[in-house]
Structure formats: C-alpha cells, structure tokens
Short mmCIF file of C-alpha atoms in Angstrom, two decimals:
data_model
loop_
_atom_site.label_atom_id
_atom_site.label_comp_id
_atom_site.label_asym_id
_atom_site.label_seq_id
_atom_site.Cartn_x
_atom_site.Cartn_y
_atom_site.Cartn_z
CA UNK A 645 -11.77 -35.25 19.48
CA UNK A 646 -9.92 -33.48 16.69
CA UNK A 647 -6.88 -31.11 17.61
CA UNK A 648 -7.73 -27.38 17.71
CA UNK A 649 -5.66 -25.38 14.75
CA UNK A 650 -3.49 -22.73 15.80
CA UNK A 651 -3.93 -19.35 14.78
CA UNK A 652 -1.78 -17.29 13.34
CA UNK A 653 -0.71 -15.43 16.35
CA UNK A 654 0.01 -18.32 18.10
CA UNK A 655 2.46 -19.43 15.02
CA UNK A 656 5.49 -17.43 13.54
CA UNK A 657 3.87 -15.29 11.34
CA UNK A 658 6.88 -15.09 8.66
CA UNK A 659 6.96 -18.99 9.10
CA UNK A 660 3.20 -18.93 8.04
CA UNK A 661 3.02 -16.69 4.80
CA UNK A 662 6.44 -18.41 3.27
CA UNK A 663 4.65 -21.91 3.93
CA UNK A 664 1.13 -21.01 2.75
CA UNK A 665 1.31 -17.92 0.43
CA UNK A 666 3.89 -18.68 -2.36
CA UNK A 667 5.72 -15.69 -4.23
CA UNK A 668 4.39 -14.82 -7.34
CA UNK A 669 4.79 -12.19 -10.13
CA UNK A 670 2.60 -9.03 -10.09
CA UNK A 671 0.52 -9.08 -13.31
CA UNK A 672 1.93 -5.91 -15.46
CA UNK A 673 5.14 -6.36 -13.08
CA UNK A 674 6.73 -9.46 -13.99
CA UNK A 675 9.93 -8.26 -12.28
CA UNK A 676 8.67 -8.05 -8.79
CA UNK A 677 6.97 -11.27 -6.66
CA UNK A 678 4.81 -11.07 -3.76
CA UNK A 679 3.81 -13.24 -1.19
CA UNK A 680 0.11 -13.62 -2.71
CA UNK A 681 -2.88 -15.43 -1.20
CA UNK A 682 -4.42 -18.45 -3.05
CA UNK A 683 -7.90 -20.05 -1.97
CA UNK A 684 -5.74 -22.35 0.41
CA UNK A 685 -3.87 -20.02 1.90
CA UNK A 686 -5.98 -20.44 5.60
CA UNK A 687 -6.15 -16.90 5.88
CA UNK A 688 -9.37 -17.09 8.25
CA UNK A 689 -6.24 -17.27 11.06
CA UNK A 690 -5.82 -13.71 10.12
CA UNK A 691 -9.68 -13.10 10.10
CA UNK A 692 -9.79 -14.43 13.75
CA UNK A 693 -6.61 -11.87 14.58
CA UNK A 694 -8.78 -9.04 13.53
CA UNK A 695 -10.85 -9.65 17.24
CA UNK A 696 -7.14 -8.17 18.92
CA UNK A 697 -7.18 -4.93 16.63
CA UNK A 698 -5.37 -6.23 13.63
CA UNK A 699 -6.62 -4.95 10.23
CA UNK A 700 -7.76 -7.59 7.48
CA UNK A 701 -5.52 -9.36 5.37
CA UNK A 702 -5.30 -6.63 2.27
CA UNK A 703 -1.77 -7.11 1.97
CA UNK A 704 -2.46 -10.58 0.93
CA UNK A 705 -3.37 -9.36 -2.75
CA UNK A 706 -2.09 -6.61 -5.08
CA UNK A 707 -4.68 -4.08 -5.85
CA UNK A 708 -5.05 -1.93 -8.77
CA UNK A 709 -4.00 1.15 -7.32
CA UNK A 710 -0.68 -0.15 -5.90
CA UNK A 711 0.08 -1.74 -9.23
CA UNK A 712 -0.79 1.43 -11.08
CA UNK A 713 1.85 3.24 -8.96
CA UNK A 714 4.29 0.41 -8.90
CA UNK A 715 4.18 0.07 -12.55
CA UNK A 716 4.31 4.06 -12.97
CA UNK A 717 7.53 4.36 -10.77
CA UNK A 718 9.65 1.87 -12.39
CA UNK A 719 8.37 3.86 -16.06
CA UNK A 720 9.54 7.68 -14.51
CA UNK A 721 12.34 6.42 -12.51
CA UNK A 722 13.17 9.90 -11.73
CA UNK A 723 10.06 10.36 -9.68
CA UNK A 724 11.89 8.91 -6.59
CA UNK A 725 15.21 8.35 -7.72
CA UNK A 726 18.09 9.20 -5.00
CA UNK A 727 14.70 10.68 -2.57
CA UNK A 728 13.54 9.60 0.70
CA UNK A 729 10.06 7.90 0.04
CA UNK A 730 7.25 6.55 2.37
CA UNK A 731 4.95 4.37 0.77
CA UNK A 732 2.21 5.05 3.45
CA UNK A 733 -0.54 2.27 3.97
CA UNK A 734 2.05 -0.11 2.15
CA UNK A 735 0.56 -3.14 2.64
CA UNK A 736 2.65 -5.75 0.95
CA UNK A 737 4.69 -3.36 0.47
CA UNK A 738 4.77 -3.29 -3.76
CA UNK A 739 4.93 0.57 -4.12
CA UNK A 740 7.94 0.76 -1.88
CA UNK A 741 9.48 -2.24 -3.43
CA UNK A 742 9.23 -0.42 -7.13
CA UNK A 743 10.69 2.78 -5.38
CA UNK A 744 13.63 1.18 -4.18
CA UNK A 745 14.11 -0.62 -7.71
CA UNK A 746 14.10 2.80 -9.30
CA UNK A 747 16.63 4.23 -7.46
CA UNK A 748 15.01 6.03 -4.19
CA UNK A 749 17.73 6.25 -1.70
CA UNK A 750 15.68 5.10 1.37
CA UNK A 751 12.31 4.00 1.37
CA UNK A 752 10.09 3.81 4.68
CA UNK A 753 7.03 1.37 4.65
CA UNK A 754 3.79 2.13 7.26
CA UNK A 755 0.86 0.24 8.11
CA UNK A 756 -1.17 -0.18 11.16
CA UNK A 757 -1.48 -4.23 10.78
CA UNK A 758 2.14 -5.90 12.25
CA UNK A 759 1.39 -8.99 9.70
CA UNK A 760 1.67 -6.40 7.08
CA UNK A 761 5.00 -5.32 8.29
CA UNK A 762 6.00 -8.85 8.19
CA UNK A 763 4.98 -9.93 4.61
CA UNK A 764 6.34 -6.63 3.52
CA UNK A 765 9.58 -7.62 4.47
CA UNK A 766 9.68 -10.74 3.05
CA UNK A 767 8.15 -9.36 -0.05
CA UNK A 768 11.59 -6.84 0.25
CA UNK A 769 14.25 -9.75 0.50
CA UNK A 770 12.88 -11.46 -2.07
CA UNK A 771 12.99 -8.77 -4.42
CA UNK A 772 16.37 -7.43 -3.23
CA UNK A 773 15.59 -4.85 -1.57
CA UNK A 774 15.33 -3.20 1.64
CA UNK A 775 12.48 -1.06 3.17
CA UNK A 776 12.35 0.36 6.70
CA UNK A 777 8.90 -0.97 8.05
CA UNK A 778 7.20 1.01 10.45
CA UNK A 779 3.84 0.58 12.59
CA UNK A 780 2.09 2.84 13.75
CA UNK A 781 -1.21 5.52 12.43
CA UNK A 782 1.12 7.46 10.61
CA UNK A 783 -2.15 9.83 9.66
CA UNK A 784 -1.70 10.79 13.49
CA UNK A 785 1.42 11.77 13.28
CA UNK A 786 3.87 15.02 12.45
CA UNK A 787 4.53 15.54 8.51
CA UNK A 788 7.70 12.72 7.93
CA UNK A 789 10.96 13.80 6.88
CA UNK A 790 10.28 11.84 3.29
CA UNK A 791 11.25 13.62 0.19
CA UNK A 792 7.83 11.98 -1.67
CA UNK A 793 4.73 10.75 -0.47
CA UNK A 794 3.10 7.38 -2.29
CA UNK A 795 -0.22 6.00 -1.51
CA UNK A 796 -2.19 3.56 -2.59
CA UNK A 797 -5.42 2.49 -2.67
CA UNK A 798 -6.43 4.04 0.72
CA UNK A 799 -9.29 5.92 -0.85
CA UNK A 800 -11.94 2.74 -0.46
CA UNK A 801 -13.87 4.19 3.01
CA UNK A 802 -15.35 7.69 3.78
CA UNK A 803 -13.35 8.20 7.25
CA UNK A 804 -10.40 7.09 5.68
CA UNK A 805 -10.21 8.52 3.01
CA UNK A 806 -10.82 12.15 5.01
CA UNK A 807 -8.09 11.47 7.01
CA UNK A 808 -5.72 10.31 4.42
CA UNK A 809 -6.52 13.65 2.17
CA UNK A 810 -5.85 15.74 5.42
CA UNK A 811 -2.73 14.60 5.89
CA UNK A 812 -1.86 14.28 2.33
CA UNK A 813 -2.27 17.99 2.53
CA UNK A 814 0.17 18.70 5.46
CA UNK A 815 2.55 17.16 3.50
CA UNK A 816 1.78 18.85 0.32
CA UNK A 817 1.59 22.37 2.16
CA UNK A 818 4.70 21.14 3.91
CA UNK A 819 6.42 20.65 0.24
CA UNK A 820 6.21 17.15 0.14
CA UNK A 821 5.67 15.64 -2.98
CA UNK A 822 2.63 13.37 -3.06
CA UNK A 823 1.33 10.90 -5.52
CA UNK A 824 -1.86 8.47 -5.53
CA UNK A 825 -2.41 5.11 -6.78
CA UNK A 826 -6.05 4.65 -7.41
CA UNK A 827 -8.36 2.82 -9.80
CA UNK A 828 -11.21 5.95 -9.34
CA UNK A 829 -12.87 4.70 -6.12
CA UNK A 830 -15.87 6.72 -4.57
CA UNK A 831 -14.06 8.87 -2.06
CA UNK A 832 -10.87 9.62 -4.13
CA UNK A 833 -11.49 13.49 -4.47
CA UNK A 834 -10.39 13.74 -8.21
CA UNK A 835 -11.55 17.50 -7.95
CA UNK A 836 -8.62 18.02 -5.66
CA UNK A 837 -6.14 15.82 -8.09
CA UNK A 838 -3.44 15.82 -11.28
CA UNK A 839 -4.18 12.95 -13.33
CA UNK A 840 -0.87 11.70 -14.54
CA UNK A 841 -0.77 8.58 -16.31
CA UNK A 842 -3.05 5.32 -16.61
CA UNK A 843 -2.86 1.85 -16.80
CA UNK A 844 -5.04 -1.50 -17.99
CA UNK A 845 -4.63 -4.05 -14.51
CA UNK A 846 -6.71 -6.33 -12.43
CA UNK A 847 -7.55 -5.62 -8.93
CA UNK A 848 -8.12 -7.26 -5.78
CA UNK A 849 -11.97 -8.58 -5.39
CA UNK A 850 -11.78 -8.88 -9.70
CA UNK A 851 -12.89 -12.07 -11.17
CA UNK A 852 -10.92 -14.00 -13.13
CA UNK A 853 -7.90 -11.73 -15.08
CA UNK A 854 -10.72 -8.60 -15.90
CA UNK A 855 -8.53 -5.64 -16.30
CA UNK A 856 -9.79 -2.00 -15.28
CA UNK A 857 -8.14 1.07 -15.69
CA UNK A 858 -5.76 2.49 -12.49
CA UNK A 859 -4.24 5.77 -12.27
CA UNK A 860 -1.64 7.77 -10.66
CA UNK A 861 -2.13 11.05 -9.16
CA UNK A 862 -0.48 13.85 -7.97
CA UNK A 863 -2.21 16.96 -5.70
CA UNK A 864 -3.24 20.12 -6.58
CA UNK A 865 -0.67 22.67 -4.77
CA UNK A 866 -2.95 25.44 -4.75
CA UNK A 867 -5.88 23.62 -3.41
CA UNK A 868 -3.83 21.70 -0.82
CA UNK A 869 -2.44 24.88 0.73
CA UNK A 870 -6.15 26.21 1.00
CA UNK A 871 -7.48 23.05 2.73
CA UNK A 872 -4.62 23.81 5.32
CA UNK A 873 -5.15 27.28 5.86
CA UNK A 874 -9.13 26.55 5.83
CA UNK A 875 -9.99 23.24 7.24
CA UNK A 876 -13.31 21.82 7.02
#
C-alpha cells in the first residue's frame, strides 16, 4: 500500500514553497523575483488546506493588477517614498516589495491566508527587503495608521469588492491616500476612480505570455467623502 503524502499543513510551509516554487522574475519587473508556481508545484496541498478556512493559493502567481502597481511605484517613486504603506490583500506580497524598493519608510503587508504571509516573506528576503506581515480581515478593522493605501486586484468578486470600496473610503475620508491596481475587472467601480497610468502585462489565468492592459487608480475625494457620509 503506497504511503499517504503529507499536506502542506502537516509540512513547514516555508520549507515547501522554497523546495517546490522556485524564484523567478516578474515579467515587466525584471528586478524583483517571486516565489511563482509551475505545473509541478503540488499545490493541490494548499487546495486541501482551503477545508480549515485558508484562502486559495493566489499568491502563488503575479496578477496583472499587482504588476501594474508594482511597476507604477518603482516609475513615481515619490508616490510612497519615506510614507508608511499597507499593501492590503498583498498576496505575495509584490506591491509592498516595489514600495519598499522605492523608498517607503515602512511597509505593512495583510492577508487573511497565513501561507500568504509566509511566501510574502520569503518573497521580501529575497528581494532585500523587509515588510511587516500581518493576518487578519483588515476590511474589519479601524482605518490603519498608513500614510498610503495600495491594493491590488481585490476587485474580482461582488462581496468583495463592496467591502474593499467601503473601506477604501474610510481611509480616503480619513485622508489616506489610496491607489488601485486593476486590469478593469467587473466590480472595479471606475465611476468612483482616477485613472492614472497604464501598462501592457500578463495576468494570472492568461495563456501563454498574452499581454492585457492593467491600470493604476487613485479615488475620487469628493465621491469617497459622500459614500461615508451616505452609505448604501
């Protein structure tokens, strides 16, 4: 009778993505590597993790919003140089990572799925950097302390998306700067947005290296103090 595999949370989960998902440069961002997935990377372990509340594996892959804002951070250094930033939803953490390499003088990393955390922060060490991971729903929580806001690609579901704008707009009534990382899916509420630059890159899902166009947002003052003082 064949042995059972392990999954992953019965491994060392930094153990596992060093072993099975090799670093690799971010297409349009040669200068940072990730921890990316390949079709061997046995990421069903994380599939069968999701069963005990932990999110799927997005942080395994770069997605085009993420790159958009990556890329758009290391162009306008000054954007986030010597500010606080959270990169909110980070994933594998690339946003934060281009903060920190233009100049922000702390940068704080949330997501909700703990493998996350971990990849991001061997994603951060190998790029030289360091973020300050925490878990958590941040959407539940008070407005942070953070200078800027950065987001990306957490516009792909209804729900989320609603509760991502709503606290987007504490922030932005708060006087939080905000800006969004998003390659136009349905639920990003471009009404509400400041288109401010665009970029040619591949995203997650993609076939082959098929490039679509990303772009970087910032919100609306005037309408995010209205959907505070008037919620739906």
């Amino acid at each position: 009778m064949p042995k059972r595999k392990p999954t992953l949370t019965e491994l060392d989960a930094a153990a596992f993505i060093k072993a099975h998902l090799p670093l690799a440069p971010v297409n349009a961002i040669p200068q940072i590597r990730l921890h990316r997935a390949q079709a061997a990377s046995g990421l069903w372990r994380l599939a069968q993790s999701a069963k005990q509340g932990f999110a799927a594996p997005y942080w395994a892959y770069p997605w085009a919003g993420g790159i958009a804002l990556a890329r758009y951070l290391l162009n306008e250094p000054a954007a986030v140089a010597g500010r606080c930033a959270l990169d909110l939803g980070a994933g594998s953490g690339l946003v934060g990572i281009a903060a920190a390499k233009a100049g922000a003088r702390q940068v704080f990393a949330a997501d909700i799925d703990r493998y996350a955390l971990v990849a991001l922060g061997l994603n951060a060490a190998a790029n030289d950097v360091t973020l300050t991971a925490i878990g958590g729903d941040a959407l539940a929580g008070p407005v942070p302390t953070a200078d800027i806001i950065l987001v990306g690609d957490l516009f792909y579901e209804a729900a989320l998306a609603a509760r991502v704008m709503a606290f987007l707009d504490r922030c932005a009534s708060a006087g939080r700067d905000v800006l969004i990382g998003d390659p136009g899916r349905a639920f990003l509420p471009l009404p509400r947005l400041c288109r401010r630059a665009e970029y040619e890159v591949t995203d997650f899902g993609d076939a082959g290296t098929a490039a679509r166009t990303s772009a970087v947002f910032s919100i609306k003052r005037a309408a995010a103090k209205m959907s505070e003082e008037h919620p739906a």
